[in-house]
Each structure stands twice: as structure tokens, then as C-alpha cells.
Amino acid sequence: MNFRTGIKIGAVSNSISFALNFLSVIVVSRLLTPSEIGIFSVSVSILGVSHVLREFGVGQYLVQAKKVGDNEFRAAFSVTLWSSWLIAALIFFGRHPFSNFYSHEGVADVLALIAFNFLIMPFGTPLLALLQRELEFGKLAVVRITNSVASTVVTIAAAWAGESYLSMAWGAIAGHIANVILLNTIRPGRILMLPTLRGLGDVFRFGSLATVSSLLAQIGTAMPDLILGRTLGFSAVAFYSRADGLRNMALGQLLRLVRGVYFPSFAKGLRNGEDPAALYSKVMLYLVAVTAPGMALAAVIADSLIIFLFGPQWESASLLATMICIMAVVTAPYTMASSSLIASGNLRLLIASQSITESLRALALLSSIWVPLEHAVAALIAATVISNLLYQRALSKAFGLGFLQLMKRLMPSLVLIPFTIVGPFLVVVLIPGEERTASQHFGIIITGVLLGGTGWLLGIHLLSHPIKSEIKMMASGASAKIRRLIKRP
């Protein structure tokens, strides 16, 4: 299955899963109290690192390995089984200290159910990775949607039946049981097998490095909340969270979708002997053409987006949102660097880059001891520039992809940024900034998006950007479907 088809299937399955999860949130929010939902949220947060340790890089190992026969698959299953069951035991027998710390027995009840979930997971995780390796995106979509349906139905039913804060835990268990049943149907006979000691060396060597990389990423995600909460207080954390949430809403879903297809596709390309530098540059030419202009547009109209979406009390997050969106533009050429290094087995290069990057980000955030939040975020942008240099060095070492070579290939996409933002920038400048009404903010958003989209399309047309053919293909496909619907009696 090709990359384009994988993206289409992933977009559909992600949309359905998002809609089901959103439905679950809406219904459960009306059936349970904030306190009940909070108990589950705290319990899950306690286990943030546990999921990284449970996975132990096995899924990534199976996707990128040059060969996966019965022995390699059984070894991967064995590592997943032992790590998951060990963590399940630690969670179950260590649940009461956590409940005592939060002074609520409900935390222990949720952790006990989650521990049971960890017992189920090993019977599905390796097979999911195998489907990903084989680019079976259609089957993966069916598994994901089935998981979401089972989880949503059971969560809502449990909440309706009075299971309180345990409802979401029951839903998660149902989702993973559905995974196991469906995967056993897709690949019968590969769910239940005896663990083995043979061939564990390769899995452990790759998994240990992959786990270190995932832990660094997890630390990087949690770092702003942990540091800013201590240096500037909870209000600063909230403003940063709202500002970063704007970036995540616009960019996060897209990157997760692309990464889910890109990682196995890149790994398969390497196994087939394709040039990694050419593979990376080709995908990034298209991705940067969307993400960099989109984030630049969000930076220009960030003030109106923040105030219109979240209310005037969040106005202090506007400048932060602009800065964070600019940071996203700066990082755009390297958003798939980590996935590429993992897929090629260059984990030591990735860990070296991540270690320095997260250290610099920590220093930037710690500057909030002496400077305001806006200055700390500016320091984060400087750290991001250095991070780009580190990832560029890793790409150069791993794939022979130099900076000038990459920038030359991505220039048609980067040039789309001024085409996109010139119109919205004029709108923001022409409408007075002080005391804008809600309707003015809404007008800026709508006008900015329309002008930005028009400028983006104009730039694609004038530059004859390769994405032009993709847009034409999508437009012709959509028009053909509309014609068929019109002709249908």
C-alpha cells in the first residue's frame, strides 16, 4: 500500500476514533462529577512512564528490523509479555501508597483495573506492529475503530450503570480485549504462544535504546508543566498550556497521522534499498508545504484565536501562542527526523541529539526563575534553533543529508510562508488591536484563513509546487463523487 493511500485511510480512522472519543467525553462529563473524572485522570497520570517501559521499544523494533521471522516475533512477544506483566505486578501491589498520598481509595481501585489491562496488552501489541511493518493500514484502521467503538460503548454503559471513576478503566479494558479478538481473527494462531529466551539479545539492545529515547521525549513533554509550575506558579502553567494547546490543535493531529504512516513506510523503503536522504526530503517537501505556512498563519492571528476560542481572560496567552507557533515553523523541516533515525536503527545518534536538546530546553525554562514567562519562551526558541542543528548533524551522519541539500529541496515549501501570511498580516494591522470585539476577532480569523488559504494556493500555482498535483487529484476525486451523488436517483 502506498503512502498516499495510507494517509487517506489513517485520516478516516483517526476522524472516526476522534468523534467516538469526543462523544464519550461529552456523555461521561454529564454522567460523572468532575471529582470522579479527576480520580481517573490522576490515576492515569501516575502511570505516564509505565507505558513507555511496558512497550520497551518492541513495536519500533518489529517495524524497523531487516527480518522478522517466527523466532524474531516470538522474542519480541516474550519481551513485551515479561515487561508488561512485571509492571502490572508493580502497579497492583504498589497501588495503596498512591491512594494514601491522594487520600482516596478510588485511586487504588483504578490502578488495580489498569494493572489488569497491562496483562492483556502483550497479546496485541506485537501483532499491531507487524501489521504496521507490512503497511496493512486498512486492517490497522479496522482495529483502531473497533477499539474506539468497544471503549466508547463500555465506558458510557459503565458510567450509566454507576461504575463512577472506574468507567473509563472498564472502557480501556474492553478496547484492548476487542483488539486481541480482532487481531486473532486477522492473524489466527499468533496471539497465544509460549515465551522464549532465544533471540532476546537483539530485542533488548534495540528496546533499551528506544526506551531511553521515549523517556526523553516523555520528560520533554512534561517539562514545561513541572518547571513553570514551580518557578512561576500554576497560572503560568495554564497560560503556557493554552498557548501550546493552540499549536497542538492545529498541528498535533496532522503530525500523528503522518508519523503513523511515515515510520513504517520509511523503514520499508530502507529495507528495499532506497536512498534515505531522498525519502526524507520527498516527504518533508510535502509536509513542510502544509505545516510551516499553517503555523505561520496561526502565529499571525494567534491573538484573535486565543481570545475567541478561550475568552478574554486568556489574553496573556496570545503572545506566547505567537511565539510557540513561530517555534513550530522553525522546527518544521525536522519533524520527522526522530522517526527516521529510529526506523534506520540510528538510536544512539537520536539519543545524543535528544539529550542535549532536552537539557537546553530545561535551562531555557529554568530561566523563568529570573525572567518573565515570555522571555523564557524566547529562550525556548533559541534552544529549538540549536536542536535543529543537532538533528541536522544526525541526519547528515546517518543519511548523508547535508543542510544546504535539505534546504534546497525544501525551499519551494518554505517560500509558501510569505504567500500565506501577507494577507492576514495586513488584516491584523488594519483592524485596531485594542479592545477588539468578539465579532472583530471572529472576522480576523475568518478573513485571515481565507486570505491565507488563497495566498497559499496562489503560491503553489505560481511556483508549480509538487503538491499542486495532489490538490488537483483530491479536487477531481471530490468532484467525481459529487457528480455520482447528483446522478443517483
PDB file of C-alpha atoms in Angstrom, residues 4 254 282-291 293 412-413 416 456-461 463-475:
ATOM      1  CA  ARG A   4      -0.953   8.420  -0.163  1.00  0.00           C
ATOM      2  CA  LEU A 254      -1.741  16.044  11.421  1.00  0.00           C
ATOM      3  CA  LYS A 282      10.482  13.950  -0.594  1.00  0.00           C
ATOM      4  CA  VAL A 283       8.086  13.529   2.321  1.00  0.00           C
ATOM      5  CA  MET A 284       9.245  16.706   4.056  1.00  0.00           C
ATOM      6  CA  LEU A 285       8.740  18.713   0.839  1.00  0.00           C
ATOM      7  CA  TYR A 286       5.010  17.957   1.084  1.00  0.00           C
ATOM      8  CA  LEU A 287       4.709  18.094   4.889  1.00  0.00           C
ATOM      9  CA  VAL A 288       6.555  21.399   5.274  1.00  0.00           C
ATOM     10  CA  ALA A 289       4.389  22.867   2.494  1.00  0.00           C
ATOM     11  CA  VAL A 290       1.403  22.402   4.828  1.00  0.00           C
ATOM     12  CA  THR A 291       2.788  22.759   8.355  1.00  0.00           C
ATOM     13  CA  PRO A 293       2.662  28.105   6.261  1.00  0.00           C
ATOM     14  CA  PRO A 412       9.665  25.571  -2.669  1.00  0.00           C
ATOM     15  CA  SER A 413       7.715  24.782   0.507  1.00  0.00           C
ATOM     16  CA  LEU A 416       4.948  29.449   0.559  1.00  0.00           C
ATOM     17  CA  TRP A 456      -1.086  29.584  -0.209  1.00  0.00           C
ATOM     18  CA  LEU A 457      -2.874  28.247  -3.296  1.00  0.00           C
ATOM     19  CA  LEU A 458      -1.575  31.176  -5.375  1.00  0.00           C
ATOM     20  CA  GLY A 459       1.971  30.417  -4.245  1.00  0.00           C
ATOM     21  CA  ILE A 460       1.555  26.730  -5.123  1.00  0.00           C
ATOM     22  CA  HIS A 461       0.275  27.684  -8.593  1.00  0.00           C
ATOM     23  CA  LEU A 463       5.787  28.102  -8.048  1.00  0.00           C
ATOM     24  CA  SER A 464       4.391  24.915  -9.640  1.00  0.00           C
ATOM     25  CA  HIS A 465       4.892  23.186  -6.306  1.00  0.00           C
ATOM     26  CA  PRO A 466       4.691  19.357  -6.499  1.00  0.00           C
ATOM     27  CA  ILE A 467       1.761  19.417  -4.063  1.00  0.00           C
ATOM     28  CA  LYS A 468      -0.249  21.048  -6.859  1.00  0.00           C
ATOM     29  CA  SER A 469      -0.835  17.656  -8.488  1.00  0.00           C
ATOM     30  CA  GLU A 470      -2.025  16.219  -5.160  1.00  0.00           C
ATOM     31  CA  ILE A 471      -4.545  19.055  -4.774  1.00  0.00           C
ATOM     32  CA  LYS A 472      -5.799  18.524  -8.334  1.00  0.00           C
ATOM     33  CA  MET A 473      -6.172  14.808  -7.691  1.00  0.00           C
ATOM     34  CA  MET A 474      -8.150  15.451  -4.492  1.00  0.00           C
ATOM     35  CA  ALA A 475     -10.343  18.037  -6.214  1.00  0.00           C
TER      36      ALA A 475
END
